[in-house]
Tab-separated table of C-alpha atoms and ligand atoms in Angstrom:
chain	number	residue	atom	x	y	z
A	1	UNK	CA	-10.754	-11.529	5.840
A	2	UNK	CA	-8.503	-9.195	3.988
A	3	UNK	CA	-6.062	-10.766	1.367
A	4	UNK	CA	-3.811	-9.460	-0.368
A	5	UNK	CA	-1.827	-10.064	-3.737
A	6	UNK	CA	1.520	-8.136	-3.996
A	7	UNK	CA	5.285	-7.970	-3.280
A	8	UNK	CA	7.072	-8.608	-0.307
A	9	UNK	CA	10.478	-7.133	-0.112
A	10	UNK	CA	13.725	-6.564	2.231
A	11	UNK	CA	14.531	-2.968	2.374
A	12	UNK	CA	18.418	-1.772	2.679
A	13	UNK	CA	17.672	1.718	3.714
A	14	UNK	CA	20.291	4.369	3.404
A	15	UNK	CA	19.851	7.499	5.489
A	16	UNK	CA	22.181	10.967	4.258
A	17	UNK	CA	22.267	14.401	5.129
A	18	UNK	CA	22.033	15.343	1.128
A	19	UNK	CA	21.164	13.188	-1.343
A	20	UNK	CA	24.203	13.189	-4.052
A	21	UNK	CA	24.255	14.820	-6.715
A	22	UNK	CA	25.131	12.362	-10.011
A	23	UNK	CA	28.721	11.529	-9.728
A	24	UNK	CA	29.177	12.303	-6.437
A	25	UNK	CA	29.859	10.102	-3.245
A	26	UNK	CA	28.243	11.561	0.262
A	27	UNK	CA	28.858	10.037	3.819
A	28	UNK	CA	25.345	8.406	5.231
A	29	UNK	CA	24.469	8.654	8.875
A	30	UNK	CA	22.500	5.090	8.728
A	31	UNK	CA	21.806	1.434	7.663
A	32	UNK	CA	19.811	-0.866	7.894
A	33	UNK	CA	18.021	-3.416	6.360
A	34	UNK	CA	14.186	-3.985	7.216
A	35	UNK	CA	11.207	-5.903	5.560
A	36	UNK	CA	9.075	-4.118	3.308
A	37	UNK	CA	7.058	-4.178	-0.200
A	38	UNK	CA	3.508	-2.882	-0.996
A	39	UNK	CA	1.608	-5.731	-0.573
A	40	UNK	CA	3.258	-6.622	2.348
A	41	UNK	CA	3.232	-4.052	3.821
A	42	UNK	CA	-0.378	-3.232	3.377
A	43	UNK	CA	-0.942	-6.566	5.179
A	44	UNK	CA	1.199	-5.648	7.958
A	45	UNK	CA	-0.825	-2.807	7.973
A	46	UNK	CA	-4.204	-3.993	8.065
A	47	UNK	CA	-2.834	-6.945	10.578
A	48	UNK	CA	-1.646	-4.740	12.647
A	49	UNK	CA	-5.071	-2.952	12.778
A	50	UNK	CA	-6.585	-6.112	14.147
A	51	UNK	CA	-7.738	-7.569	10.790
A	52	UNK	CA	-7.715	-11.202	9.516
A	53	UNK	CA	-5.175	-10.920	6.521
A	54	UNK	CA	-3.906	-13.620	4.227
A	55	UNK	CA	-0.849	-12.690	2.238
A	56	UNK	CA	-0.222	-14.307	-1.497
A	57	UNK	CA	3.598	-13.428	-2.472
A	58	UNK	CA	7.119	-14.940	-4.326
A	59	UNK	CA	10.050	-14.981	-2.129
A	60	UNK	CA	13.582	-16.135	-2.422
A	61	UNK	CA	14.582	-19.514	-1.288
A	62	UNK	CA	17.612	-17.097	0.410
A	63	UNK	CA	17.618	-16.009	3.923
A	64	UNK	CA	15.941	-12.491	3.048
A	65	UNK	CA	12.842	-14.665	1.922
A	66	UNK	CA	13.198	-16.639	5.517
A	67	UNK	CA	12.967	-13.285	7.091
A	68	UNK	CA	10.615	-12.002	4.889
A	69	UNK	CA	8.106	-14.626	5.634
A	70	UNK	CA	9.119	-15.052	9.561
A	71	UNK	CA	8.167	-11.240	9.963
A	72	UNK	CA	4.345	-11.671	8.649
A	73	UNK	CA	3.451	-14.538	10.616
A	74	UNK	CA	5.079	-12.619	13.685
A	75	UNK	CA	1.952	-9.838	12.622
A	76	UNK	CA	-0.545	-12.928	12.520
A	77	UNK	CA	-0.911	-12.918	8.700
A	78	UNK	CA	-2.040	-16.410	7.273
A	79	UNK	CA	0.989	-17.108	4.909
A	80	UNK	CA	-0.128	-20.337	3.160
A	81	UNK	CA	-0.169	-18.649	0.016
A	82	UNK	CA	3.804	-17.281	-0.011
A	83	UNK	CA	5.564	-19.090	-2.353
A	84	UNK	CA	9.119	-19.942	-2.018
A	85	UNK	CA	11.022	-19.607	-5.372
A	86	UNK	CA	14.249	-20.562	-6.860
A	87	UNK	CA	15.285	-16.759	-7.627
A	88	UNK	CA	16.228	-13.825	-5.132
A	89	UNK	CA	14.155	-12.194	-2.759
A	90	UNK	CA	12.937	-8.626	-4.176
A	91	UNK	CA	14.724	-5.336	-2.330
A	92	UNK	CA	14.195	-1.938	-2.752
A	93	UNK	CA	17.237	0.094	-2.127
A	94	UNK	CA	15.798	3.273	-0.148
A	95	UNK	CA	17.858	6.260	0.469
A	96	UNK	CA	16.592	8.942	3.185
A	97	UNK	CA	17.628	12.018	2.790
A	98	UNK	CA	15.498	15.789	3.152
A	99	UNK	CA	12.817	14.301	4.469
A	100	UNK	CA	11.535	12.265	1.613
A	101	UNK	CA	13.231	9.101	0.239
A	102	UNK	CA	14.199	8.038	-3.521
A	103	UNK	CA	13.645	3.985	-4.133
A	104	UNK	CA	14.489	1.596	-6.532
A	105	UNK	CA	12.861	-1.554	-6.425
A	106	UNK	CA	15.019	-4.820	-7.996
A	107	UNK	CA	11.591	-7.063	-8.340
A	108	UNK	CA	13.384	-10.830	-8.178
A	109	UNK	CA	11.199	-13.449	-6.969
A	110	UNK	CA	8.216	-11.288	-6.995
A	111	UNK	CA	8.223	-10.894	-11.119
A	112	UNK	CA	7.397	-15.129	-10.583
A	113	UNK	CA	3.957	-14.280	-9.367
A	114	UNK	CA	1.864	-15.942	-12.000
A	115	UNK	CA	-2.176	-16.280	-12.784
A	116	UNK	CA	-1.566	-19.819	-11.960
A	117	UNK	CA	-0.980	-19.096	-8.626
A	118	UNK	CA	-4.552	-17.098	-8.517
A	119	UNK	CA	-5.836	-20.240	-9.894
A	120	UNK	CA	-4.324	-21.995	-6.746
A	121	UNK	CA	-6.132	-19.565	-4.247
A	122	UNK	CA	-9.524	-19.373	-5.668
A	123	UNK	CA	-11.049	-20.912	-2.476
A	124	UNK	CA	-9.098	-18.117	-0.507
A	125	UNK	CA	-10.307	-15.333	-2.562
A	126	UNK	CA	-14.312	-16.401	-2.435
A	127	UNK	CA	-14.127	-16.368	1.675
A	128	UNK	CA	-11.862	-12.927	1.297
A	129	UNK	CA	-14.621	-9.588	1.901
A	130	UNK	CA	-11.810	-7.276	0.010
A	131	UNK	CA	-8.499	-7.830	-2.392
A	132	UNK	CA	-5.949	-5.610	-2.290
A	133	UNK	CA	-3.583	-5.660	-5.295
A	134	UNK	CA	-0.676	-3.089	-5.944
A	135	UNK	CA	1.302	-2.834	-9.148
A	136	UNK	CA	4.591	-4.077	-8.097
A	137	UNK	CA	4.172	-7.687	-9.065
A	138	UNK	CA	3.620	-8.685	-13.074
A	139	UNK	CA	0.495	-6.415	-14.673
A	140	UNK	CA	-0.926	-9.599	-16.305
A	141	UNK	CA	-1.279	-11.557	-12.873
A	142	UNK	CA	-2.660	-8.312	-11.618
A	143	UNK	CA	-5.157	-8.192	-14.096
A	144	UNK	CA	-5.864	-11.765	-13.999
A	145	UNK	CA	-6.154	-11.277	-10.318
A	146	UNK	CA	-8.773	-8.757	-11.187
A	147	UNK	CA	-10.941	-10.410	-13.397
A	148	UNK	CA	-10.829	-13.947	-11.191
A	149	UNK	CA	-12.428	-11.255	-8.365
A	150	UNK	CA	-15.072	-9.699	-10.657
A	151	UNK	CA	-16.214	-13.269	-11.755
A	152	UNK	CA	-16.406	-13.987	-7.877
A	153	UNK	CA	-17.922	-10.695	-6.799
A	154	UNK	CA	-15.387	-9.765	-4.420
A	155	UNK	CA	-14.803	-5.790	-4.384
A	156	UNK	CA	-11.374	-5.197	-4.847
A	157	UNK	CA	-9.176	-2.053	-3.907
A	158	UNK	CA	-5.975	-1.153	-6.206
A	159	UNK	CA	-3.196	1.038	-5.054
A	160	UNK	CA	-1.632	2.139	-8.401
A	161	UNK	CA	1.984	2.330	-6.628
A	162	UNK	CA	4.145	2.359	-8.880
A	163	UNK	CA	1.765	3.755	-11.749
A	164	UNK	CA	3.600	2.339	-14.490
A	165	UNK	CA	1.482	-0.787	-16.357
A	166	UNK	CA	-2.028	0.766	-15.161
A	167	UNK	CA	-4.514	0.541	-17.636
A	168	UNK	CA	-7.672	2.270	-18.010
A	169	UNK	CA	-9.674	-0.642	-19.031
A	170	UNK	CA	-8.586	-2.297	-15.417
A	171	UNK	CA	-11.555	0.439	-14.303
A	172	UNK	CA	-14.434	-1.540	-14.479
A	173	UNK	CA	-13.219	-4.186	-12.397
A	174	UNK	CA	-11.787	-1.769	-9.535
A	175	UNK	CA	-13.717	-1.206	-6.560
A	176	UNK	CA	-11.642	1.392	-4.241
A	177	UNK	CA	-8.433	3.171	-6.706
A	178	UNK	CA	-5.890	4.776	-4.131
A	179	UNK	CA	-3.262	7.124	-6.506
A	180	UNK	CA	-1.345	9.715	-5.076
A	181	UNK	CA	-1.242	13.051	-6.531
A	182	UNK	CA	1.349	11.797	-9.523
A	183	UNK	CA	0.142	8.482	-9.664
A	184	UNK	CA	-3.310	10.193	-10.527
A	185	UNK	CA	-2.089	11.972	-13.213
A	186	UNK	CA	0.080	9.907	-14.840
A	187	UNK	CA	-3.343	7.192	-15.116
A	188	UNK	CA	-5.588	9.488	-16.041
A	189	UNK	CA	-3.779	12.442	-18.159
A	190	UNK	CA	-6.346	14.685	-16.854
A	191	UNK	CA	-7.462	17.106	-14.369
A	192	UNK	CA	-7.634	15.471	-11.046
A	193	UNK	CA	-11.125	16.924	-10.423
A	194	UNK	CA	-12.282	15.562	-13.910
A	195	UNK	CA	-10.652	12.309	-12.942
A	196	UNK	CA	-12.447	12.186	-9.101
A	197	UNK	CA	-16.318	13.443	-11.066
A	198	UNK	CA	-15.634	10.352	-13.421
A	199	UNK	CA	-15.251	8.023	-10.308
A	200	UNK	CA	-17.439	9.097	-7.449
A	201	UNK	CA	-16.748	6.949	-4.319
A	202	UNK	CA	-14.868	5.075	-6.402
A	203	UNK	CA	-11.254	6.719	-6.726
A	204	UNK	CA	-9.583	8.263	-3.744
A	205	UNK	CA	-6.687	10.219	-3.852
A	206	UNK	CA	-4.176	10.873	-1.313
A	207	UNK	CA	-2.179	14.414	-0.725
A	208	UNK	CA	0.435	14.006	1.467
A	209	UNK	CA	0.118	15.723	4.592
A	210	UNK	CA	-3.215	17.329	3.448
A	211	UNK	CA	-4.745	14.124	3.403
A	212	UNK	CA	-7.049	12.371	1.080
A	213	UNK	CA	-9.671	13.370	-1.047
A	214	UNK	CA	-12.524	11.844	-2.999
A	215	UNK	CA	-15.832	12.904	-4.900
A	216	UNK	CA	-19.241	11.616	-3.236
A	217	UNK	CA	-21.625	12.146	-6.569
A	218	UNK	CA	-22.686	15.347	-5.246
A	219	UNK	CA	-19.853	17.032	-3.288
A	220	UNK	CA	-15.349	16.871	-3.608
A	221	UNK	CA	-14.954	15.683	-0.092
A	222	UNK	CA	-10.972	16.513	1.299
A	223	UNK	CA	-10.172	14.727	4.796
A	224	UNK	CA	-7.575	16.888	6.116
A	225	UNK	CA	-4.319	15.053	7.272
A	226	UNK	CA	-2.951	14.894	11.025
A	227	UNK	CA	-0.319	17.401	11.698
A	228	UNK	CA	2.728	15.548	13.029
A	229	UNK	CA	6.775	14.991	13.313
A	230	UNK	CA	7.677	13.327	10.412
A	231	UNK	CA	10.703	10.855	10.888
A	232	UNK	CA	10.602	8.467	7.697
A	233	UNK	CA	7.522	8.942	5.471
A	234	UNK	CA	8.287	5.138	3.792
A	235	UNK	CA	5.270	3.222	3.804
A	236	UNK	CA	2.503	6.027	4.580
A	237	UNK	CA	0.887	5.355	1.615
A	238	UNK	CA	0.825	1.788	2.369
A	239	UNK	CA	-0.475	2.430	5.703
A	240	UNK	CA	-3.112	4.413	4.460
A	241	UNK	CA	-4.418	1.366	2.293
A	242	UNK	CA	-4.311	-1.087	4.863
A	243	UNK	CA	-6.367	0.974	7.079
A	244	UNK	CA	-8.734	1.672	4.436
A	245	UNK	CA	-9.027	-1.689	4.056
A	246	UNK	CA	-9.568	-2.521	7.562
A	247	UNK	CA	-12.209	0.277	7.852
A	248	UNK	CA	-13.908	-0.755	4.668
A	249	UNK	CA	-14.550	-4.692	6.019
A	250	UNK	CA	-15.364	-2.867	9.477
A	251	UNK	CA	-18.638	-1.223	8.539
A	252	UNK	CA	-17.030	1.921	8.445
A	253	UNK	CA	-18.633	4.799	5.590
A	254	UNK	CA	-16.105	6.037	3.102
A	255	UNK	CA	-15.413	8.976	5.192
A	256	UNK	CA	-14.988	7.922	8.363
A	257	UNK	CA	-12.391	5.070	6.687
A	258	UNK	CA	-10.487	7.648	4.880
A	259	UNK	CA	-10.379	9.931	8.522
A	260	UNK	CA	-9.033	6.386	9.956
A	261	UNK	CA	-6.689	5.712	7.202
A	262	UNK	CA	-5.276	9.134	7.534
A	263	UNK	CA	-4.988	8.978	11.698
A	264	UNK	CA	-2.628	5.803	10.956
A	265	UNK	CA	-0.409	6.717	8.394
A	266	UNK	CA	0.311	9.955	10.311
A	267	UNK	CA	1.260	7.558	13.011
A	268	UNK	CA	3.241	5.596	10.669
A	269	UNK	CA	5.555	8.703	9.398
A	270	UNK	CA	6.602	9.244	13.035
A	271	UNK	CA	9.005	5.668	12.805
A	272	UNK	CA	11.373	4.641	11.134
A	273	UNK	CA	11.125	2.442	8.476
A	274	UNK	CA	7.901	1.539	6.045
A	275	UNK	CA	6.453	-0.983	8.875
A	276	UNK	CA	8.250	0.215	12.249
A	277	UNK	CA	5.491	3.477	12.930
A	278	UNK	CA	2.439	0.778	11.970
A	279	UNK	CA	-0.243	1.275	14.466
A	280	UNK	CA	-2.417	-0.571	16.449
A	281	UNK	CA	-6.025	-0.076	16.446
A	282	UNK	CA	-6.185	1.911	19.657
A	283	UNK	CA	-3.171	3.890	18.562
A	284	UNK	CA	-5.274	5.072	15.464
A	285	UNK	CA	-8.094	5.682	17.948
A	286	UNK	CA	-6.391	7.874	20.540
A	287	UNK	CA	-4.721	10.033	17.462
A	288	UNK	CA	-8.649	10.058	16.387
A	289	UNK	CA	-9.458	11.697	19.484
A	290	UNK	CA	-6.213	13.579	19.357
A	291	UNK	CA	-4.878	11.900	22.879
A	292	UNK	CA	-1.843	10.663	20.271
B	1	ATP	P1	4.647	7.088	0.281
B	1	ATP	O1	5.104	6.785	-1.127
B	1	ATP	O2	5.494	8.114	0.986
B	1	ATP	O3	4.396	5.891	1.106
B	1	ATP	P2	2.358	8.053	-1.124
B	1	ATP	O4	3.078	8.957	-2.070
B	1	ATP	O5	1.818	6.767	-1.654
B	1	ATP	O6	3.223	7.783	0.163
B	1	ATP	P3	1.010	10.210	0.209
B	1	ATP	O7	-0.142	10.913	-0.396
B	1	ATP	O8	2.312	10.934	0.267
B	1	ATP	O9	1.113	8.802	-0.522
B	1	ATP	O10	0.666	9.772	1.703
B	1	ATP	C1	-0.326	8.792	2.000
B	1	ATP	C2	-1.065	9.204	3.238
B	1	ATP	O11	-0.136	9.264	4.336
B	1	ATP	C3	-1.706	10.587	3.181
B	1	ATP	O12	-2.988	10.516	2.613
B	1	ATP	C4	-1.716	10.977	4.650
B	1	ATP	O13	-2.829	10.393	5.294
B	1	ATP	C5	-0.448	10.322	5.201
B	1	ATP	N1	0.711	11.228	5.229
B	1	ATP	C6	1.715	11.293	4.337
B	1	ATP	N2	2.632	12.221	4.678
B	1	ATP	C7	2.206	12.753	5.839
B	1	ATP	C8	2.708	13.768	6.734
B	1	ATP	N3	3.851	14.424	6.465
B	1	ATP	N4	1.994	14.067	7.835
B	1	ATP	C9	0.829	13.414	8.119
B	1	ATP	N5	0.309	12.453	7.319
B	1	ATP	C10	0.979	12.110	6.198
B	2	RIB	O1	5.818	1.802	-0.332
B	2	RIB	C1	7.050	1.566	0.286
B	2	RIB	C2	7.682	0.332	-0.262
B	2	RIB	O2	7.990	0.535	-1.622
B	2	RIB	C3	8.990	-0.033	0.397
B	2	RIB	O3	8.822	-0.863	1.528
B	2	RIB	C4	9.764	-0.694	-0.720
B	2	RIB	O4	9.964	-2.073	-0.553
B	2	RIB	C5	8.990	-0.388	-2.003
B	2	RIB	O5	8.350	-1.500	-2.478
């Protein structure tokens, strides 16, 4: 079992020709309003995938929460650890526009994530085989979080997403670290090929299109990306943990998860919206063996 400790939020996605420029008004060409947030949609991901996943997560006591909560069990993911709280439901307000999308993220009931709720799911975490934490609920629940799965001895992967509130000395207790380009630099200040020699196996850093990259100890191994029409690139990076994640607890080598991670989230740019291109297991296989 996967489970994951993060955010859920409702997504009011804008779509534009141009993005405006500050000041100015522009006409959109969509709306729409669709569940989202890291963690869950690195469940969905991983859910989606096949895998047993267990989602821990604040959510309104509003009718976004409802929804919110509603939409993971429809993807089969064990929701006995979502609390309902007495403040709003988080939302990220996503505008489309050029091919890449600008966010903001209003946290709400996710910022009521506390350690005392990783107290609550100790029993949960000692059956779990991985923990995926992002940084968009409070840092000191996700390093409480981190050092409640180091005293356990479950492995635990981190997407730094958003970077801000990652510390160094969270390292140690890190299993799998999943930064994009910026997010990688931003952590570690340094040269991204000093940063992967520090961290063999350890730190894996996606590249867009190009794919991922990590270093093996002995050689900088880049899996190249899957060339493809890119409709809404929301959620690739939280496609690409959850398959990780499911090809980690599969018995798959680093590799051949970071190949499978990269064969869904090129899946999941072709949809619209961060969960609507999520694929299935034998989606992800047929891309592998480029019948997709
Ligand atoms: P996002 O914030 O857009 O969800 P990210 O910035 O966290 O993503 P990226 O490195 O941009 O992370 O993308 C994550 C993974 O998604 C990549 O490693 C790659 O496998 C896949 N990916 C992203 N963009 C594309 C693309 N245009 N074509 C194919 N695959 C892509
Ligand atoms: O990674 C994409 C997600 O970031 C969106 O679903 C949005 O909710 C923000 O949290």
């Amino acid at each position: 079992m996967i489970t994951v400790i993060g955010s859920a939020n409702m997504d009011l996605v804008v779509g534009t020709e141009n993005f405006p420029n500050q000041g100015e008004t522009v006409i959109g060409t969509i709306f729409d309003t669709v569940p989202g947030g890291k963690g869950a949609n690195q469940a969905i991901a991983a859910a989606r995938l096949g895998g047993e996943v267990h989602m821990a997560c604040c959510v309104g006591n509003d009718l976004f929460g409802t929804s919110i909560v509603d939409n993971l069990q429809q993807n089969n993911i064990d929701t006995t650890s979502v609390l309902r709280v007495n403040e709003a439901s988080g939302i990220a307000n996503i505008l489309l526009s050029e091919g890449d999308n600008r966010i903001i993220v209003v946290p709400g009931a996710n910022s009521l994530l506390m350690p005392s709720h990783i107290d609550a799911m100790e029993e949960v975490i000692k059956k779990s085989k991985l923990v995926m934490l992002q940084l968009e609920i409070p840092i000191p629940t996700v390093i409480y979080a981190l050092a409640k799965c180091q005293a356990i001895g479950v492995p635990v992967l981190l997407n730094p997403a958003p970077a801000r509130g990652f510390e160094l000395d969270m390292m140690p207790s890190i299993t799998y670290l999943t930064p994009n380009e910026t997010e990688c630099e931003q952590i570690f200040g340094m040269d991204m090929i000093d940063a992967l020699e520090k961290y063999p196996n350890r730190l894996i850093i996606t590249l867009g299109s190009d794919g991922a990259r990590y270093f093996d100890g002995e050689r900088h191994i880049i899996v190249e990306g899957f060339k493809t029409n890119v409709v809404d690139t929301t959620g690739a990076g939280d496609t690409f943990n959850g398959a990780l994640a499911h090809g980690m607890v599969t018995g798959m080598d680093l590799e051949q998860a970071v190949r499978f991670a990269n064969a869904a989230a090129s899946l999941s740019v072709e949809k619209f919206g961060a969960q609507g291109g999520m694929p299935t297991f034998e989606e992800v296989e047929s891309r592998l063996e480029g019948r997709l």
